Amino acid sequence: MGDRTARDHLVRELKALRARAGSPSYTSIAALGDRRTPKVKLGRSKLSQWFNGECVPANVNAFEALVDILEHRSAQKQGTPRRPTSVMEGLRAAAEAERRCAAASTRMAATGGASPPTGQNAQPGALGPAGTQRSRPDQPDADELVVSLVEAVEELMTQAELVFQRNGHAFHGFGEAVHPSDLDALAAVDRALVAVRTAVHRTRVLMPTYKPVIDKLLELCTDVRSSCTEDGIPDDDDGFFVSFYLQYVPQLKELLEKFVLLAAQGR
């Protein structure tokens, strides 16, 4: 399964919304923004960046105006009820949180993750529990990092299970995204995955000994996110449905238990 990011999901849903609205040009969308009261500036360059995933929309008012314009046109063309703008805003917020966490991770790697001084320059308490590097007193210790990562992974599994169960009952078909009415639930999974990525980045930097296990945890979390919208695939041998999701979840739970045990042994 691909490592789809929150930004990828946002771009995919934006493009799908634009298609349902009849694929209006950027010029047409910008003109509709100009006619709103108050006027909303939606330049073609800005729209191109948003729809191509070159940047995450930072202006919430402009983004919500764009979504409202497209939802209105979609409702007219498709004859379906308009969805609340909060659905797409949830995806935008998840992508923005992901962007912020990536920037914070870069800063942490450049500063907080640096090796502590040694010899005469070493400061008392430079090493935290389990051999974690604590170059600043405000950095979390090993127990805090482990708890943070475990809670983030468990929240992801909880939200993914909700989507999987809802999608399974609706039986939208294998490989399809959840129905648009379920996008709030899917946005919750995306936010949970962002939280996992944040916890993983911090733990990688401050607990480098466990990097292989931590990386595998993130990989399985991403697989769970990618597969939670499936219903299953018919098995050619016995006709029963099999599911990648139902294979990934036990693997993730087992690895999470292994990570907790390793961290406990390292204290």
Short mmCIF file of C-alpha atoms in Angstrom, two decimals:
data_model
loop_
_atom_site.label_atom_id
_atom_site.label_comp_id
_atom_site.label_asym_id
_atom_site.label_seq_id
_atom_site.Cartn_x
_atom_site.Cartn_y
_atom_site.Cartn_z
CA MET A 1 0.00 0.00 0.00
CA GLY A 2 1.26 3.46 -0.83
CA ASP A 3 2.27 5.91 1.83
CA ARG A 4 -0.48 8.41 1.07
CA THR A 5 -0.18 11.65 3.01
CA ALA A 6 -2.90 13.92 4.37
CA ARG A 7 -2.01 16.38 1.58
CA ASP A 8 -2.56 13.61 -0.99
CA HIS A 9 -6.02 12.94 0.42
CA LEU A 10 -6.88 16.64 0.36
CA VAL A 11 -5.79 17.02 -3.27
CA ARG A 12 -7.69 13.90 -4.29
CA GLU A 13 -10.92 15.12 -2.70
CA LEU A 14 -10.48 18.65 -4.08
CA LYS A 15 -10.10 17.29 -7.60
CA ALA A 16 -13.10 15.00 -7.13
CA LEU A 17 -15.22 17.92 -5.90
CA ARG A 18 -14.16 20.05 -8.86
CA ALA A 19 -15.07 17.19 -11.23
CA ARG A 20 -18.53 16.86 -9.63
CA ALA A 21 -18.94 20.61 -10.13
CA GLY A 22 -18.37 20.22 -13.87
CA SER A 23 -14.61 20.92 -13.85
CA PRO A 24 -14.85 24.73 -13.99
CA SER A 25 -11.67 26.53 -15.04
CA TYR A 26 -9.54 28.40 -12.53
CA THR A 27 -10.60 31.62 -14.25
CA SER A 28 -14.28 30.78 -13.72
CA ILE A 29 -13.71 29.90 -10.06
CA ALA A 30 -11.77 33.14 -9.52
CA ALA A 31 -14.61 35.13 -11.11
CA LEU A 32 -17.15 33.48 -8.80
CA GLY A 33 -14.96 34.39 -5.85
CA ASP A 34 -14.93 38.03 -6.98
CA ARG A 35 -18.75 38.06 -7.04
CA ARG A 36 -19.09 36.94 -3.44
CA THR A 37 -19.88 39.36 -0.62
CA PRO A 38 -17.40 40.05 0.75
CA LYS A 39 -15.18 39.44 -2.26
CA VAL A 40 -12.82 36.45 -1.98
CA LYS A 41 -9.61 36.54 -3.97
CA LEU A 42 -9.02 33.15 -5.60
CA GLY A 43 -6.22 33.73 -8.09
CA ARG A 44 -5.46 31.19 -10.79
CA SER A 45 -1.92 30.69 -9.48
CA LYS A 46 -3.18 30.01 -5.96
CA LEU A 47 -5.84 27.59 -7.22
CA SER A 48 -3.30 25.74 -9.35
CA GLN A 49 -1.05 25.26 -6.32
CA TRP A 50 -3.92 23.97 -4.20
CA PHE A 51 -5.29 21.54 -6.78
CA ASN A 52 -1.84 20.22 -7.68
CA GLY A 53 -0.72 19.76 -4.09
CA GLU A 54 2.11 22.26 -4.33
CA CYS A 55 1.04 23.85 -1.05
CA VAL A 56 -1.61 23.40 1.63
CA PRO A 57 -4.26 26.17 1.71
CA ALA A 58 -3.38 28.43 4.64
CA ASN A 59 -6.21 30.96 4.22
CA VAL A 60 -9.18 29.18 5.80
CA ASN A 61 -11.74 31.75 4.59
CA ALA A 62 -10.56 31.52 0.98
CA PHE A 63 -10.50 27.72 1.13
CA GLU A 64 -14.01 27.51 2.56
CA ALA A 65 -15.24 29.93 -0.11
CA LEU A 66 -13.72 27.69 -2.79
CA VAL A 67 -15.39 24.61 -1.31
CA ASP A 68 -18.73 26.43 -1.02
CA ILE A 69 -18.55 27.53 -4.67
CA LEU A 70 -17.80 24.01 -5.88
CA GLU A 71 -20.38 22.36 -3.59
CA HIS A 72 -23.05 24.77 -4.88
CA ARG A 73 -22.23 23.98 -8.52
CA SER A 74 -22.04 20.25 -7.74
CA ALA A 75 -25.46 20.28 -6.11
CA GLN A 76 -26.91 22.05 -9.14
CA LYS A 77 -25.37 19.64 -11.63
CA GLN A 78 -25.76 16.39 -9.69
CA GLY A 79 -29.03 17.14 -7.97
CA THR A 80 -27.58 16.05 -4.63
CA PRO A 81 -27.57 17.85 -1.26
CA ARG A 82 -24.64 20.13 -0.54
CA ARG A 83 -22.15 18.84 1.99
CA PRO A 84 -21.05 21.15 4.82
CA THR A 85 -17.71 22.85 4.22
CA SER A 86 -16.48 21.29 7.48
CA VAL A 87 -15.93 18.01 5.62
CA MET A 88 -13.22 19.46 3.37
CA GLU A 89 -11.96 21.73 6.16
CA GLY A 90 -11.20 18.61 8.20
CA LEU A 91 -8.99 17.34 5.39
CA ARG A 92 -7.32 20.74 5.02
CA ALA A 93 -6.65 20.93 8.76
CA ALA A 94 -5.09 17.46 8.72
CA ALA A 95 -2.82 18.42 5.82
CA GLU A 96 -1.84 21.67 7.55
CA ALA A 97 -1.05 19.80 10.78
CA GLU A 98 1.07 17.36 8.77
CA ARG A 99 2.97 20.26 7.19
CA ARG A 100 3.59 21.86 10.58
CA CYS A 101 4.76 18.60 12.10
CA ALA A 102 7.21 18.04 9.22
CA ALA A 103 8.63 21.54 9.73
CA ALA A 104 8.89 20.97 13.48
CA SER A 105 10.61 17.65 12.88
CA THR A 106 13.20 19.33 10.68
CA ARG A 107 13.90 21.91 13.38
CA MET A 108 14.07 19.22 16.06
CA ALA A 109 16.54 17.18 14.04
CA ALA A 110 18.72 20.27 13.60
CA THR A 111 18.65 21.31 17.25
CA GLY A 112 16.97 19.06 19.77
CA GLY A 113 18.28 15.87 18.26
CA ALA A 114 21.93 16.90 18.39
CA SER A 115 24.27 14.75 20.45
CA PRO A 116 24.82 16.12 23.96
CA PRO A 117 28.20 17.48 25.00
CA THR A 118 30.72 15.06 26.42
CA GLY A 119 33.74 15.26 28.73
CA GLN A 120 34.19 18.52 30.60
CA ASN A 121 31.24 20.11 28.79
CA ALA A 122 28.77 17.36 29.74
CA GLN A 123 25.85 18.50 31.88
CA PRO A 124 24.19 16.39 34.58
CA GLY A 125 21.07 14.62 33.36
CA ALA A 126 22.09 14.83 29.68
CA LEU A 127 20.90 11.25 29.19
CA GLY A 128 17.28 10.36 29.82
CA PRO A 129 15.86 6.93 30.68
CA ALA A 130 16.62 4.05 28.29
CA GLY A 131 19.58 5.96 26.90
CA THR A 132 17.51 8.66 25.23
CA GLN A 133 19.33 11.84 24.33
CA ARG A 134 18.16 14.81 26.42
CA SER A 135 20.09 17.79 25.17
CA ARG A 136 17.47 20.18 26.60
CA PRO A 137 15.67 19.91 29.94
CA ASP A 138 12.28 20.49 28.26
CA GLN A 139 12.61 17.42 26.04
CA PRO A 140 10.35 14.46 26.90
CA ASP A 141 11.86 11.35 28.47
CA ALA A 142 11.49 7.80 27.15
CA ASP A 143 8.29 7.03 29.08
CA GLU A 144 6.57 10.14 27.72
CA LEU A 145 7.62 9.31 24.16
CA VAL A 146 6.42 5.72 24.41
CA VAL A 147 3.05 6.71 25.89
CA SER A 148 2.58 9.41 23.25
CA LEU A 149 3.31 7.04 20.37
CA VAL A 150 1.21 4.19 21.77
CA GLU A 151 -1.79 6.47 22.35
CA ALA A 152 -1.49 7.90 18.83
CA VAL A 153 -1.38 4.42 17.24
CA GLU A 154 -4.32 3.20 19.33
CA GLU A 155 -6.37 6.26 18.32
CA LEU A 156 -5.58 5.56 14.67
CA MET A 157 -6.77 1.96 15.02
CA THR A 158 -9.96 3.11 16.75
CA GLN A 159 -10.84 5.65 14.03
CA ALA A 160 -9.86 3.28 11.20
CA GLU A 161 -12.08 0.55 12.66
CA LEU A 162 -15.06 2.93 12.66
CA VAL A 163 -14.53 3.67 8.97
CA PHE A 164 -14.00 0.00 8.14
CA GLN A 165 -17.17 -1.08 9.93
CA ARG A 166 -19.29 1.68 8.37
CA ASN A 167 -17.93 0.99 4.92
CA GLY A 168 -18.42 -2.74 5.32
CA HIS A 169 -22.08 -2.30 6.24
CA ALA A 170 -22.67 0.05 3.31
CA PHE A 171 -20.66 -2.26 1.01
CA HIS A 172 -19.50 0.42 -1.39
CA GLY A 173 -17.21 -2.03 -3.15
CA PHE A 174 -13.57 -3.00 -2.75
CA GLY A 175 -11.05 -0.27 -3.34
CA GLU A 176 -13.55 2.59 -3.35
CA ALA A 177 -13.25 5.53 -1.01
CA VAL A 178 -15.95 5.85 1.63
CA HIS A 179 -19.14 7.53 0.58
CA PRO A 180 -18.90 11.36 0.65
CA SER A 181 -21.23 11.39 3.66
CA ASP A 182 -18.56 9.44 5.57
CA LEU A 183 -15.74 11.89 4.86
CA ASP A 184 -15.89 13.28 8.40
CA ALA A 185 -15.00 9.81 9.69
CA LEU A 186 -12.19 9.48 7.17
CA ALA A 187 -10.85 12.92 8.09
CA ALA A 188 -10.66 11.70 11.71
CA VAL A 189 -8.46 8.81 10.55
CA ASP A 190 -6.24 11.25 8.66
CA ARG A 191 -5.86 13.44 11.74
CA ALA A 192 -4.97 10.36 13.78
CA LEU A 193 -2.32 9.41 11.22
CA VAL A 194 -0.85 12.92 11.42
CA ALA A 195 -0.61 12.47 15.20
CA VAL A 196 1.17 9.14 14.67
CA ARG A 197 3.65 10.78 12.28
CA THR A 198 4.32 13.53 14.82
CA ALA A 199 4.96 11.01 17.60
CA VAL A 200 7.13 8.90 15.30
CA HIS A 201 9.30 11.87 14.30
CA ARG A 202 9.92 12.83 17.94
CA THR A 203 10.64 9.26 18.98
CA ARG A 204 13.00 8.64 16.07
CA VAL A 205 15.10 11.63 17.06
CA LEU A 206 15.23 11.03 20.81
CA MET A 207 15.15 7.20 20.81
CA PRO A 208 17.31 6.30 17.80
CA THR A 209 17.94 2.76 19.09
CA TYR A 210 14.35 1.82 18.25
CA LYS A 211 14.24 3.40 14.78
CA PRO A 212 13.66 0.12 12.82
CA VAL A 213 10.64 -0.80 14.98
CA ILE A 214 9.32 2.76 14.92
CA ASP A 215 9.62 2.96 11.13
CA LYS A 216 7.75 -0.33 10.78
CA LEU A 217 5.01 0.98 13.09
CA LEU A 218 4.53 3.99 10.81
CA GLU A 219 4.48 1.77 7.74
CA LEU A 220 1.75 -0.44 9.22
CA CYS A 221 -0.25 2.58 10.42
CA THR A 222 -0.16 3.91 6.87
CA ASP A 223 -1.27 0.52 5.53
CA VAL A 224 -4.17 0.44 8.01
CA ARG A 225 -5.21 3.93 6.89
CA SER A 226 -4.99 2.97 3.22
CA SER A 227 -6.96 -0.25 3.61
CA CYS A 228 -9.68 0.81 6.07
CA THR A 229 -11.96 1.91 3.21
CA GLU A 230 -12.00 -1.54 1.58
CA ASP A 231 -14.70 -4.17 1.93
CA GLY A 232 -12.62 -7.19 0.95
CA ILE A 233 -11.56 -9.24 -2.03
CA PRO A 234 -13.22 -12.53 -3.01
CA ASP A 235 -10.87 -15.46 -2.44
CA ASP A 236 -10.69 -17.67 -5.54
CA ASP A 237 -10.34 -20.87 -3.50
CA ASP A 238 -13.37 -20.80 -1.20
CA GLY A 239 -15.37 -17.75 -2.25
CA PHE A 240 -14.93 -15.98 1.09
CA PHE A 241 -13.83 -12.38 1.32
CA VAL A 242 -10.34 -11.59 2.50
CA SER A 243 -9.18 -8.18 3.63
CA PHE A 244 -5.81 -6.45 3.70
CA TYR A 245 -7.13 -4.32 6.55
CA LEU A 246 -7.90 -7.38 8.68
CA GLN A 247 -4.35 -8.59 8.05
CA TYR A 248 -2.62 -5.31 8.85
CA VAL A 249 -4.42 -4.61 12.14
CA PRO A 250 -3.17 -7.75 13.98
CA GLN A 251 0.35 -7.08 12.68
CA LEU A 252 0.18 -3.53 13.98
CA LYS A 253 -1.10 -4.62 17.40
CA GLU A 254 1.63 -7.25 17.69
CA LEU A 255 4.37 -4.80 16.72
CA LEU A 256 3.02 -2.18 19.12
CA GLU A 257 3.24 -4.69 21.98
CA LYS A 258 6.79 -5.55 20.91
CA PHE A 259 7.76 -1.86 20.92
CA VAL A 260 6.35 -1.37 24.44
CA LEU A 261 8.22 -4.46 25.67
CA LEU A 262 11.51 -3.32 24.11
CA ALA A 263 11.14 0.16 25.60
CA ALA A 264 10.39 -1.35 29.03
CA GLN A 265 13.45 -3.60 28.85
CA GLY A 266 15.60 -0.60 27.93
CA ARG A 267 14.76 1.32 31.11
#
